[in-house]
CSV table of C-alpha atoms in Angstrom, one decimal:
chain,number,residue,atom,x,y,z
A,1,MET,CA,19.2,-101.6,-107.9
A,2,ALA,CA,20.1,-103.9,-110.7
A,3,SER,CA,19.5,-101.4,-113.5
A,4,PRO,CA,18.8,-97.7,-113.8
A,5,THR,CA,15.8,-98.6,-116.0
A,6,ALA,CA,14.0,-99.4,-112.8
A,7,LEU,CA,13.6,-95.6,-112.5
A,8,ALA,CA,10.8,-95.9,-115.1
A,9,THR,CA,9.1,-99.0,-113.8
A,10,GLU,CA,9.3,-99.4,-110.0
A,11,ASN,CA,6.8,-97.9,-107.6
A,12,VAL,CA,7.6,-94.2,-107.3
A,13,LYS,CA,7.4,-94.1,-103.5
A,14,LYS,CA,9.6,-97.1,-103.2
A,15,LEU,CA,12.1,-95.6,-105.6
A,16,MET,CA,12.1,-92.3,-103.7
A,17,LEU,CA,12.9,-94.0,-100.4
A,18,GLU,CA,15.6,-96.1,-102.1
A,19,TYR,CA,17.3,-93.1,-103.7
A,20,SER,CA,16.7,-90.5,-101.0
A,21,ALA,CA,17.6,-92.6,-98.0
A,22,PRO,CA,21.3,-92.8,-99.0
A,23,ALA,CA,21.3,-89.2,-100.0
A,24,ILE,CA,19.7,-88.2,-96.7
A,25,ALA,CA,22.1,-90.3,-94.8
A,26,ALA,CA,25.0,-88.7,-96.6
A,27,MET,CA,23.7,-85.2,-96.2
A,28,LEU,CA,22.8,-85.7,-92.5
A,29,THR,CA,26.2,-87.2,-91.8
A,30,SER,CA,27.9,-84.3,-93.6
A,31,SER,CA,25.9,-81.7,-91.7
A,32,LEU,CA,26.5,-83.4,-88.4
A,33,TYR,CA,30.2,-83.3,-89.2
A,34,ASN,CA,30.0,-79.5,-89.7
A,35,ILE,CA,28.3,-79.2,-86.4
A,36,ILE,CA,30.7,-81.5,-84.6
A,37,ASP,CA,33.7,-79.8,-86.2
A,38,SER,CA,32.4,-76.4,-85.1
A,39,ILE,CA,31.9,-77.8,-81.5
A,40,PHE,CA,35.5,-79.0,-81.6
A,41,ILE,CA,36.7,-75.5,-82.7
A,42,GLY,CA,34.5,-73.7,-80.3
A,43,GLN,CA,35.4,-75.8,-77.3
A,44,GLY,CA,39.1,-76.3,-78.3
A,45,VAL,CA,40.0,-72.9,-79.7
A,46,GLY,CA,37.4,-70.4,-78.4
A,47,ALA,CA,34.4,-68.2,-79.2
A,48,LEU,CA,36.4,-65.9,-81.5
A,49,ALA,CA,37.3,-69.0,-83.6
A,50,ILE,CA,33.6,-69.7,-84.1
A,51,ALA,CA,33.3,-66.1,-85.4
A,52,GLY,CA,36.3,-66.6,-87.6
A,53,LEU,CA,34.8,-69.8,-89.0
A,54,ALA,CA,31.6,-67.9,-89.8
A,55,ILE,CA,33.7,-65.5,-91.9
A,56,THR,CA,34.9,-68.3,-94.2
A,57,MET,CA,31.3,-69.2,-95.2
A,58,PRO,CA,31.2,-66.9,-98.2
A,59,ILE,CA,34.3,-68.4,-99.7
A,60,MET,CA,33.0,-71.9,-99.0
A,61,ASN,CA,29.7,-71.0,-100.7
A,62,LEU,CA,31.5,-69.5,-103.7
A,63,SER,CA,33.6,-72.6,-104.0
A,64,ALA,CA,30.5,-74.7,-103.6
A,65,ALA,CA,28.8,-72.7,-106.4
A,66,PHE,CA,31.3,-73.9,-109.0
A,67,GLY,CA,31.3,-77.4,-107.6
A,68,ALA,CA,27.5,-77.6,-107.6
A,69,MET,CA,27.2,-76.2,-111.1
A,70,VAL,CA,29.4,-79.0,-112.5
A,71,GLY,CA,28.3,-81.8,-110.2
A,72,VAL,CA,24.5,-81.2,-110.2
A,73,GLY,CA,24.6,-80.2,-113.9
A,74,GLY,CA,26.6,-83.3,-114.8
A,75,GLY,CA,24.5,-85.6,-112.6
A,76,THR,CA,21.2,-84.3,-114.0
A,77,LEU,CA,22.4,-84.5,-117.6
A,78,THR,CA,23.6,-88.1,-116.9
A,79,SER,CA,20.1,-89.0,-115.6
A,80,ILE,CA,18.4,-87.4,-118.6
A,81,ARG,CA,20.7,-89.0,-121.2
A,82,MET,CA,20.2,-92.5,-119.6
A,83,GLY,CA,16.4,-91.9,-119.7
A,84,GLN,CA,16.9,-91.2,-123.4
A,85,GLN,CA,18.8,-94.5,-123.8
A,86,ASP,CA,22.0,-92.6,-124.8
A,87,ILE,CA,24.8,-94.3,-122.8
A,88,ASP,CA,27.6,-93.0,-124.9
A,89,SER,CA,26.6,-89.4,-124.2
A,90,ALA,CA,26.2,-90.2,-120.5
A,91,THR,CA,29.8,-91.5,-120.5
A,92,LYS,CA,31.1,-88.4,-122.2
A,93,VAL,CA,29.4,-86.3,-119.6
A,94,LEU,CA,31.6,-88.0,-117.0
A,95,GLY,CA,34.7,-87.0,-118.8
A,96,ASN,CA,33.6,-83.4,-119.1
A,97,VAL,CA,32.7,-83.3,-115.4
A,98,ILE,CA,36.3,-84.2,-114.6
A,99,ILE,CA,37.7,-81.6,-117.0
A,100,MET,CA,35.5,-78.8,-115.7
A,101,ASN,CA,36.1,-79.6,-112.0
A,102,ILE,CA,39.9,-79.6,-112.5
A,103,LEU,CA,39.7,-76.2,-114.4
A,104,PHE,CA,37.4,-74.5,-111.9
A,105,GLY,CA,39.1,-76.0,-108.9
A,106,VAL,CA,42.6,-74.9,-109.7
A,107,LEU,CA,41.6,-71.4,-110.8
A,108,PHE,CA,39.5,-70.9,-107.7
A,109,SER,CA,42.4,-71.9,-105.5
A,110,ILE,CA,44.9,-69.6,-107.2
A,111,VAL,CA,42.6,-66.5,-107.0
A,112,GLY,CA,41.4,-67.3,-103.5
A,113,ILE,CA,44.9,-67.7,-102.0
A,114,TYR,CA,46.2,-64.6,-103.8
A,115,TYR,CA,43.4,-62.4,-102.5
A,116,ILE,CA,42.8,-64.1,-99.2
A,117,ASP,CA,43.2,-61.1,-96.9
A,118,GLU,CA,41.2,-58.8,-99.0
A,119,LEU,CA,38.4,-61.3,-99.3
A,120,LEU,CA,38.2,-62.1,-95.6
A,121,TYR,CA,37.9,-58.5,-94.6
A,122,LEU,CA,35.3,-58.0,-97.3
A,123,PHE,CA,33.4,-60.9,-95.9
A,124,GLY,CA,33.1,-59.4,-92.4
A,125,ALA,CA,36.4,-60.3,-90.7
A,126,SER,CA,37.7,-58.0,-87.9
A,127,ASP,CA,41.3,-57.7,-86.6
A,128,GLN,CA,40.3,-60.2,-83.8
A,129,THR,CA,38.9,-62.9,-86.1
A,130,ILE,CA,40.9,-62.7,-89.4
A,131,SER,CA,43.8,-64.9,-88.2
A,132,TYR,CA,41.4,-67.8,-87.4
A,133,ALA,CA,39.6,-67.4,-90.8
A,134,LYS,CA,42.9,-67.2,-92.7
A,135,ASP,CA,44.4,-70.2,-91.0
A,136,PHE,CA,41.3,-72.3,-91.9
A,137,MET,CA,40.8,-71.1,-95.5
A,138,TYR,CA,44.4,-71.3,-96.6
A,139,ILE,CA,44.4,-75.1,-96.2
A,140,ILE,CA,40.9,-75.5,-97.6
A,141,LEU,CA,41.9,-73.6,-100.7
A,142,LEU,CA,45.0,-75.7,-101.3
A,143,GLY,CA,42.8,-78.8,-101.4
A,144,ASN,CA,40.0,-77.1,-103.4
A,145,PRO,CA,40.7,-79.0,-106.7
A,146,ILE,CA,40.3,-82.3,-104.9
A,147,THR,CA,37.1,-81.1,-103.2
A,148,HIS,CA,35.6,-80.2,-106.6
A,149,LEU,CA,36.5,-83.5,-108.1
A,150,TYR,CA,35.1,-85.4,-105.1
A,151,LEU,CA,31.8,-83.6,-105.1
A,152,GLY,CA,31.3,-83.7,-108.9
A,153,LEU,CA,32.1,-87.4,-109.3
A,154,ASN,CA,29.9,-88.3,-106.3
A,155,ASP,CA,26.9,-86.6,-108.1
A,156,VAL,CA,27.5,-88.7,-111.2
A,157,ILE,CA,27.8,-91.9,-109.2
A,158,ARG,CA,24.5,-91.3,-107.5
A,159,SER,CA,22.7,-90.2,-110.8
A,160,SER,CA,24.0,-93.2,-112.7
A,161,GLY,CA,22.3,-95.8,-110.5
A,162,TYR,CA,24.5,-96.1,-107.4
A,163,PRO,CA,22.8,-94.1,-104.6
A,164,LYS,CA,24.1,-96.3,-101.8
A,165,LYS,CA,27.6,-96.2,-103.0
A,166,SER,CA,27.4,-92.4,-103.2
A,167,MET,CA,26.1,-92.4,-99.6
A,168,TYR,CA,28.9,-94.7,-98.4
A,169,ILE,CA,31.6,-92.5,-99.9
A,170,THR,CA,30.2,-89.4,-98.3
A,171,ILE,CA,29.8,-91.0,-94.9
A,172,SER,CA,33.4,-92.3,-95.1
A,173,THR,CA,34.7,-88.7,-95.6
A,174,VAL,CA,32.7,-87.7,-92.5
A,175,ILE,CA,34.0,-90.6,-90.4
A,176,ILE,CA,37.6,-89.9,-91.4
A,177,ASN,CA,37.1,-86.2,-90.7
A,178,ILE,CA,35.6,-86.8,-87.2
A,179,LEU,CA,38.5,-89.1,-86.3
A,180,LEU,CA,41.2,-86.7,-87.5
A,181,ALA,CA,39.8,-83.4,-86.4
A,182,PRO,CA,40.0,-83.9,-82.6
A,183,LEU,CA,43.4,-85.5,-83.1
A,184,PHE,CA,44.7,-82.5,-85.0
A,185,ILE,CA,43.0,-79.9,-82.8
A,186,PHE,CA,43.5,-81.3,-79.2
A,187,VAL,CA,46.4,-83.7,-79.5
A,188,PHE,CA,48.6,-82.1,-82.0
A,189,ASP,CA,47.4,-78.6,-81.0
A,190,TRP,CA,47.1,-77.4,-84.6
A,191,GLY,CA,43.9,-75.4,-83.7
A,192,ILE,CA,41.6,-74.4,-86.5
A,193,ARG,CA,44.2,-75.4,-89.1
A,194,GLY,CA,43.8,-79.0,-87.9
A,195,ALA,CA,40.1,-79.0,-88.7
A,196,ALA,CA,40.8,-77.7,-92.2
A,197,LEU,CA,43.5,-80.4,-92.8
A,198,ALA,CA,41.2,-83.1,-91.6
A,199,THR,CA,38.6,-82.0,-94.2
A,200,VAL,CA,41.1,-82.1,-97.1
A,201,ILE,CA,42.5,-85.5,-96.2
A,202,SER,CA,39.1,-87.1,-95.9
A,203,GLN,CA,38.0,-85.8,-99.3
A,204,THR,CA,41.2,-86.9,-100.9
A,205,VAL,CA,40.5,-90.5,-99.7
A,206,ALA,CA,37.0,-90.3,-101.1
A,207,PHE,CA,38.2,-89.1,-104.4
A,208,ILE,CA,40.5,-92.1,-104.7
A,209,VAL,CA,37.6,-94.4,-104.0
A,210,GLU,CA,35.5,-92.7,-106.7
A,211,LEU,CA,38.3,-93.1,-109.3
A,212,TYR,CA,38.3,-96.8,-108.5
A,213,HIS,CA,34.6,-97.0,-109.0
A,214,PHE,CA,34.7,-95.4,-112.5
A,215,ALA,CA,37.7,-97.6,-113.5
A,216,SER,CA,35.8,-100.8,-112.6
A,217,PRO,CA,34.4,-102.6,-115.6
A,218,ASN,CA,31.4,-103.5,-113.5
A,219,SER,CA,30.3,-99.9,-113.2
A,220,PHE,CA,27.4,-98.9,-115.5
A,221,ILE,CA,29.0,-95.5,-116.3
A,222,ARG,CA,32.8,-95.9,-116.4
A,223,PHE,CA,36.0,-94.7,-117.9
A,224,ARG,CA,36.0,-95.7,-121.6
A,225,LYS,CA,38.1,-94.9,-124.6
A,226,GLY,CA,37.7,-91.3,-125.6
A,227,TYR,CA,35.6,-90.4,-122.6
A,228,MET,CA,37.8,-87.4,-121.6
A,229,LYS,CA,37.4,-85.6,-124.9
A,230,PHE,CA,36.3,-82.1,-124.3
A,231,SER,CA,32.8,-81.3,-125.7
A,232,LYS,CA,31.7,-77.7,-125.9
A,233,LYS,CA,28.1,-78.7,-126.2
A,234,ILE,CA,28.2,-81.0,-123.2
A,235,CYS,CA,29.9,-78.4,-121.1
A,236,LYS,CA,27.4,-75.8,-122.2
A,237,ASP,CA,24.5,-78.2,-121.2
A,238,ILE,CA,26.1,-78.9,-117.8
A,239,ILE,CA,26.5,-75.2,-117.1
A,240,SER,CA,23.0,-74.5,-118.3
A,241,ILE,CA,21.4,-77.1,-116.0
A,242,GLY,CA,23.9,-76.4,-113.2
A,243,MET,CA,23.4,-72.7,-113.4
A,244,ALA,CA,20.5,-72.8,-110.8
A,245,PRO,CA,22.6,-74.2,-108.0
A,246,PHE,CA,25.5,-72.0,-109.1
A,247,VAL,CA,23.3,-68.9,-108.8
A,248,MET,CA,21.9,-70.1,-105.5
A,249,ASN,CA,25.4,-70.6,-104.0
A,250,VAL,CA,26.7,-67.3,-105.4
A,251,CYS,CA,23.6,-65.6,-103.9
A,252,ASN,CA,24.4,-67.4,-100.6
A,253,CYS,CA,27.9,-65.9,-100.8
A,254,VAL,CA,26.6,-62.4,-101.3
A,255,ILE,CA,24.0,-62.9,-98.7
A,256,VAL,CA,26.4,-64.2,-96.0
A,257,ILE,CA,28.8,-61.3,-96.8
A,258,LEU,CA,26.0,-58.8,-96.2
A,259,ILE,CA,24.7,-60.7,-93.1
A,260,ASN,CA,28.2,-60.9,-91.6
A,261,ASN,CA,28.9,-57.2,-92.2
A,262,GLN,CA,25.5,-56.1,-90.9
A,263,LEU,CA,25.8,-58.2,-87.8
A,264,LEU,CA,29.4,-57.0,-87.2
A,265,LYS,CA,28.2,-53.4,-87.6
A,266,TYR,CA,25.1,-53.7,-85.3
A,267,GLY,CA,26.2,-56.5,-82.9
A,268,GLY,CA,29.9,-57.1,-83.1
A,269,ASP,CA,32.0,-60.3,-83.4
A,270,MET,CA,29.7,-62.3,-81.1
A,271,ALA,CA,26.7,-61.6,-83.4
A,272,VAL,CA,28.7,-62.9,-86.3
A,273,GLY,CA,29.7,-66.0,-84.2
A,274,ALA,CA,26.0,-66.5,-83.3
A,275,TYR,CA,25.1,-66.6,-87.0
A,276,GLY,CA,27.8,-69.1,-87.5
A,277,ILE,CA,26.2,-71.4,-84.9
A,278,VAL,CA,22.7,-70.8,-86.0
A,279,ASN,CA,23.6,-71.4,-89.7
A,280,ARG,CA,25.1,-74.8,-88.9
A,281,LEU,CA,22.0,-75.9,-86.9
A,282,VAL,CA,19.6,-74.7,-89.6
A,283,MET,CA,21.7,-76.3,-92.3
A,284,LEU,CA,21.2,-79.7,-90.6
A,285,PHE,CA,17.6,-79.6,-91.7
A,286,ALA,CA,18.3,-77.9,-95.0
A,287,MET,CA,20.7,-80.7,-95.8
A,288,LEU,CA,18.0,-83.2,-95.0
A,289,VAL,CA,15.8,-81.5,-97.6
A,290,MET,CA,18.7,-81.4,-100.0
A,291,GLY,CA,19.1,-85.1,-99.5
A,292,ILE,CA,15.4,-85.7,-100.3
A,293,ASN,CA,15.8,-83.5,-103.4
A,294,ARG,CA,18.9,-85.5,-104.5
A,295,GLY,CA,16.8,-88.6,-104.2
A,296,MET,CA,14.1,-87.0,-106.4
A,297,GLN,CA,16.6,-85.7,-109.0
A,298,PRO,CA,17.5,-89.0,-110.9
A,299,ILE,CA,13.9,-90.2,-110.7
A,300,ALA,CA,12.4,-87.0,-112.1
A,301,GLY,CA,15.2,-86.5,-114.6
A,302,PHE,CA,15.0,-90.1,-115.9
A,303,ASN,CA,11.2,-90.1,-116.3
A,304,PHE,CA,11.2,-86.6,-117.8
A,305,GLY,CA,13.7,-87.8,-120.4
A,306,ALA,CA,11.7,-90.9,-121.0
A,307,GLN,CA,8.5,-88.7,-121.3
A,308,ILE,CA,6.6,-90.5,-118.5
A,309,TYR,CA,5.1,-87.4,-117.1
A,310,SER,CA,2.6,-89.0,-114.7
A,311,ARG,CA,5.6,-90.4,-112.7
A,312,VAL,CA,7.3,-87.0,-112.7
A,313,ARG,CA,4.2,-85.5,-111.1
A,314,ALA,CA,3.9,-88.3,-108.6
A,315,ILE,CA,7.5,-88.0,-107.4
A,316,LEU,CA,7.2,-84.2,-107.1
A,317,LYS,CA,4.2,-84.5,-104.8
A,318,PHE,CA,5.8,-87.1,-102.6
A,319,THR,CA,9.0,-85.1,-102.3
A,320,ILE,CA,7.1,-82.0,-101.2
A,321,VAL,CA,5.4,-83.9,-98.4
A,322,MET,CA,8.7,-85.3,-97.2
A,323,ALA,CA,10.4,-82.0,-97.2
A,324,THR,CA,7.6,-80.2,-95.4
A,325,ILE,CA,7.7,-82.7,-92.6
A,326,VAL,CA,11.5,-82.1,-92.2
A,327,THR,CA,11.2,-78.3,-92.2
A,328,SER,CA,8.2,-78.4,-89.8
A,329,LEU,CA,10.3,-80.4,-87.4
A,330,ALA,CA,13.0,-77.8,-87.6
A,331,PHE,CA,10.5,-75.2,-86.6
A,332,VAL,CA,9.4,-77.1,-83.5
A,333,ILE,CA,12.9,-77.8,-82.3
A,334,GLY,CA,14.1,-74.3,-83.0
A,335,GLU,CA,11.3,-72.7,-81.0
A,336,THR,CA,11.3,-75.1,-78.0
A,337,ILE,CA,14.9,-76.2,-77.2
A,338,PRO,CA,17.4,-73.7,-78.8
A,339,TYR,CA,19.4,-73.3,-75.6
A,340,TYR,CA,20.5,-76.9,-75.4
A,341,LEU,CA,21.6,-76.9,-79.0
A,342,THR,CA,23.6,-73.6,-78.9
A,343,ARG,CA,25.2,-74.5,-75.6
A,344,MET,CA,27.0,-77.4,-77.3
A,345,PHE,CA,29.2,-75.0,-79.2
A,346,THR,CA,30.4,-72.7,-76.5
A,347,ASP,CA,30.1,-71.8,-72.8
A,348,ASP,CA,30.2,-68.0,-73.6
A,349,GLN,CA,26.9,-66.8,-72.3
A,350,GLU,CA,26.8,-63.7,-74.6
A,351,LEU,CA,27.3,-65.9,-77.7
A,352,ILE,CA,24.6,-68.4,-76.4
A,353,ASP,CA,22.0,-65.7,-75.9
A,354,LYS,CA,22.6,-64.1,-79.3
A,355,SER,CA,22.4,-67.5,-80.9
A,356,ILE,CA,19.1,-68.4,-79.3
A,357,VAL,CA,17.4,-65.2,-80.5
A,358,GLY,CA,18.6,-65.7,-84.1
A,359,PHE,CA,17.7,-69.4,-84.1
A,360,ARG,CA,14.1,-68.8,-83.1
A,361,ILE,CA,13.6,-66.0,-85.6
A,362,ILE,CA,15.1,-67.8,-88.6
A,363,VAL,CA,13.0,-71.0,-88.2
A,364,SER,CA,9.7,-69.1,-87.8
A,365,MET,CA,8.8,-69.6,-91.5
A,366,PHE,CA,10.3,-73.1,-91.9
A,367,PRO,CA,7.1,-75.0,-92.2
A,368,ILE,CA,6.7,-73.6,-95.7
A,369,VAL,CA,10.4,-73.5,-96.7
A,370,GLY,CA,10.5,-77.1,-97.7
A,371,PHE,CA,8.0,-76.5,-100.6
A,372,GLN,CA,10.2,-73.7,-102.0
A,373,MET,CA,13.3,-75.8,-101.9
A,374,VAL,CA,11.7,-78.8,-103.6
A,375,THR,CA,10.1,-76.6,-106.3
A,376,SER,CA,13.4,-75.0,-107.2
A,377,ASN,CA,15.2,-78.4,-107.4
A,378,PHE,CA,12.4,-79.9,-109.4
A,379,PHE,CA,12.8,-77.4,-112.2
A,380,GLN,CA,16.5,-78.1,-112.2
A,381,SER,CA,16.0,-81.9,-112.2
A,382,ILE,CA,13.9,-81.7,-115.4
A,383,GLY,CA,16.4,-79.4,-117.2
A,384,LYS,CA,14.4,-76.2,-116.9
A,385,ALA,CA,17.2,-74.1,-115.7
A,386,LYS,CA,15.6,-70.7,-116.2
A,387,LYS,CA,12.8,-71.3,-113.8
A,388,ALA,CA,15.1,-72.8,-111.2
A,389,ILE,CA,17.3,-69.8,-111.5
A,390,ILE,CA,14.4,-67.5,-111.0
A,391,LEU,CA,13.4,-69.2,-107.8
A,392,SER,CA,16.9,-69.2,-106.5
A,393,ALA,CA,17.2,-65.5,-107.3
A,394,THR,CA,13.9,-64.6,-105.6
A,395,ARG,CA,14.8,-66.2,-102.3
A,396,GLN,CA,18.3,-65.0,-102.1
A,397,MET,CA,18.6,-61.8,-104.0
A,398,ILE,CA,15.3,-60.1,-105.0
A,399,PHE,CA,13.7,-60.3,-101.6
A,400,LEU,CA,16.5,-60.9,-99.0
A,401,ILE,CA,19.1,-58.3,-100.0
A,402,PRO,CA,16.7,-55.3,-99.9
A,403,LEU,CA,15.4,-56.5,-96.5
A,404,LEU,CA,18.9,-56.8,-95.2
A,405,ILE,CA,19.6,-53.2,-96.3
A,406,ILE,CA,16.3,-51.7,-95.1
A,407,LEU,CA,15.6,-53.5,-91.7
A,408,PRO,CA,18.9,-53.4,-89.8
A,409,PRO,CA,19.1,-49.6,-89.5
A,410,ILE,CA,15.6,-49.6,-88.1
A,411,MET,CA,15.7,-52.8,-85.9
A,412,GLY,CA,19.4,-53.4,-85.4
A,413,THR,CA,20.4,-57.1,-85.2
A,414,TYR,CA,16.8,-58.1,-85.1
A,415,GLY,CA,16.4,-56.6,-88.6
A,416,VAL,CA,19.1,-58.9,-89.8
A,417,TRP,CA,17.5,-62.0,-88.3
A,418,TRP,CA,13.9,-61.1,-89.4
A,419,SER,CA,15.0,-60.4,-93.0
A,420,MET,CA,15.5,-64.1,-93.6
A,421,PRO,CA,12.0,-65.6,-92.6
A,422,ILE,CA,10.3,-62.7,-94.4
A,423,SER,CA,12.2,-63.5,-97.6
A,424,ASP,CA,11.3,-67.2,-97.2
A,425,ALA,CA,7.6,-66.4,-97.1
A,426,LEU,CA,7.8,-64.2,-100.2
A,427,SER,CA,9.9,-66.7,-102.2
A,428,THR,CA,7.6,-69.6,-101.3
A,429,LEU,CA,4.7,-67.6,-102.8
A,430,ALA,CA,6.7,-67.2,-106.0
A,431,ALA,CA,7.5,-70.9,-106.1
A,432,PHE,CA,3.8,-71.7,-105.8
A,433,ILE,CA,2.9,-69.5,-108.7
A,434,LEU,CA,5.6,-71.0,-111.1
A,435,LEU,CA,4.9,-74.6,-110.1
A,436,ARG,CA,1.2,-74.2,-110.7
A,437,MET,CA,1.8,-72.8,-114.2
A,438,GLU,CA,4.1,-75.8,-114.9
A,439,MET,CA,1.7,-78.4,-113.7
A,440,LYS,CA,-1.0,-77.0,-116.0
A,441,GLN,CA,1.3,-77.7,-118.9
A,442,PHE,CA,2.1,-81.2,-117.6
A,443,LYS,CA,-1.5,-82.2,-117.6
A,444,THR,CA,-1.7,-81.7,-121.3
A,445,LEU,CA,1.3,-84.1,-122.0
A,446,GLN,CA,0.8,-87.8,-122.7
A,447,ASP,CA,3.1,-90.5,-121.4
A,448,LYS,CA,5.3,-92.3,-123.8
A,449,PRO,CA,5.6,-96.2,-123.6
A,450,PHE,CA,8.9,-97.1,-122.0
A,451,GLU,CA,11.1,-99.7,-123.8
A,452,PRO,CA,14.4,-100.4,-122.0
A,453,ASN,CA,17.4,-100.3,-124.4
A,454,LEU,CA,20.4,-99.3,-122.3
A,455,LYS,CA,23.6,-101.2,-123.1
């Protein structure tokens, strides 16, 4: 794309495909890496290592919460400022994204390493699985500041008119990871620590590439004099917009802690390992929807900032259709061929059987989940953080936590699995109500003529 102003002039569907295809490719590649990495760990280290890896998910989600708050908030604010023709503010957003990522990344690493044992036991570790979880997370936490910077800058690159470059950077991390992980695990015999080290090295390489991008005079948003100046207002705006994904990831952290502990209580380590497998398979499709949402974000944000509301409505409708197709495909696959997918991770029959049961139950409501995911992201993309936060909270906290507390004592592990699709159904209803109210307001707004003036 020659200029970001095309976001206000090109055909909406063409733009969506142009922006979402790189994001989808990047998300798909990243999710496939997580699956392949888990396969390496399951086949190369053992079934208990899969369970140990599942224990690390809450810490990973909590780290992702801070990264997403800064990255998504900064990327969305960049799109809106560019839609408002304010390139100076967009450049200052870049500087504050870097400052905030360094701050949060370092603080999270220090706290995480200091309390690593206490956290892992809280998150559902047993004496049999904690050594695997600890070996993995210690290395991940050491590299956490780089991870935050890499993710945050990648969001700004995509939102400032370089979706393909953002995709290439993400894919490069995955390729490096896939090459290094088996080398470290099988050849060097570093076990689960090798998988973690491969992740940190690949993200460090990507971060260096991103620095080169923003240092180039050819980049639309780039390092300029005074860009690193801290701005309380910009940071506040970034946090406000990014609060929705932050809440979502924090909720994910709390949810996974509760799920792991309930599964450990009613099903043992193998049930926890089954959730680790199922979660990675389900995330493959969730990441596809996230890629679609990321394609929507700069288009919706730019046109909302430019006050071209008809295009905002059009991109929302198209995104919902695309997301629904993806989640419906997940439903079909999960209900028909779960054995062949779960068998890739392990040859332990107990773990396979538990994974099949969980997989089929979790995807039972997936045909409608895409709508909920898009709606939440849409409110975030146009800067309406409160509504996005409400939707994130309903799905993860308001509905799911009570279900996870009430159903397992009655249904055992089945109660844990069924809590998730029931929560999906209820949160989708809430999303429909909020979006319908928003669209009524949109119909009363008039489009403003767009006059490109970005310099």
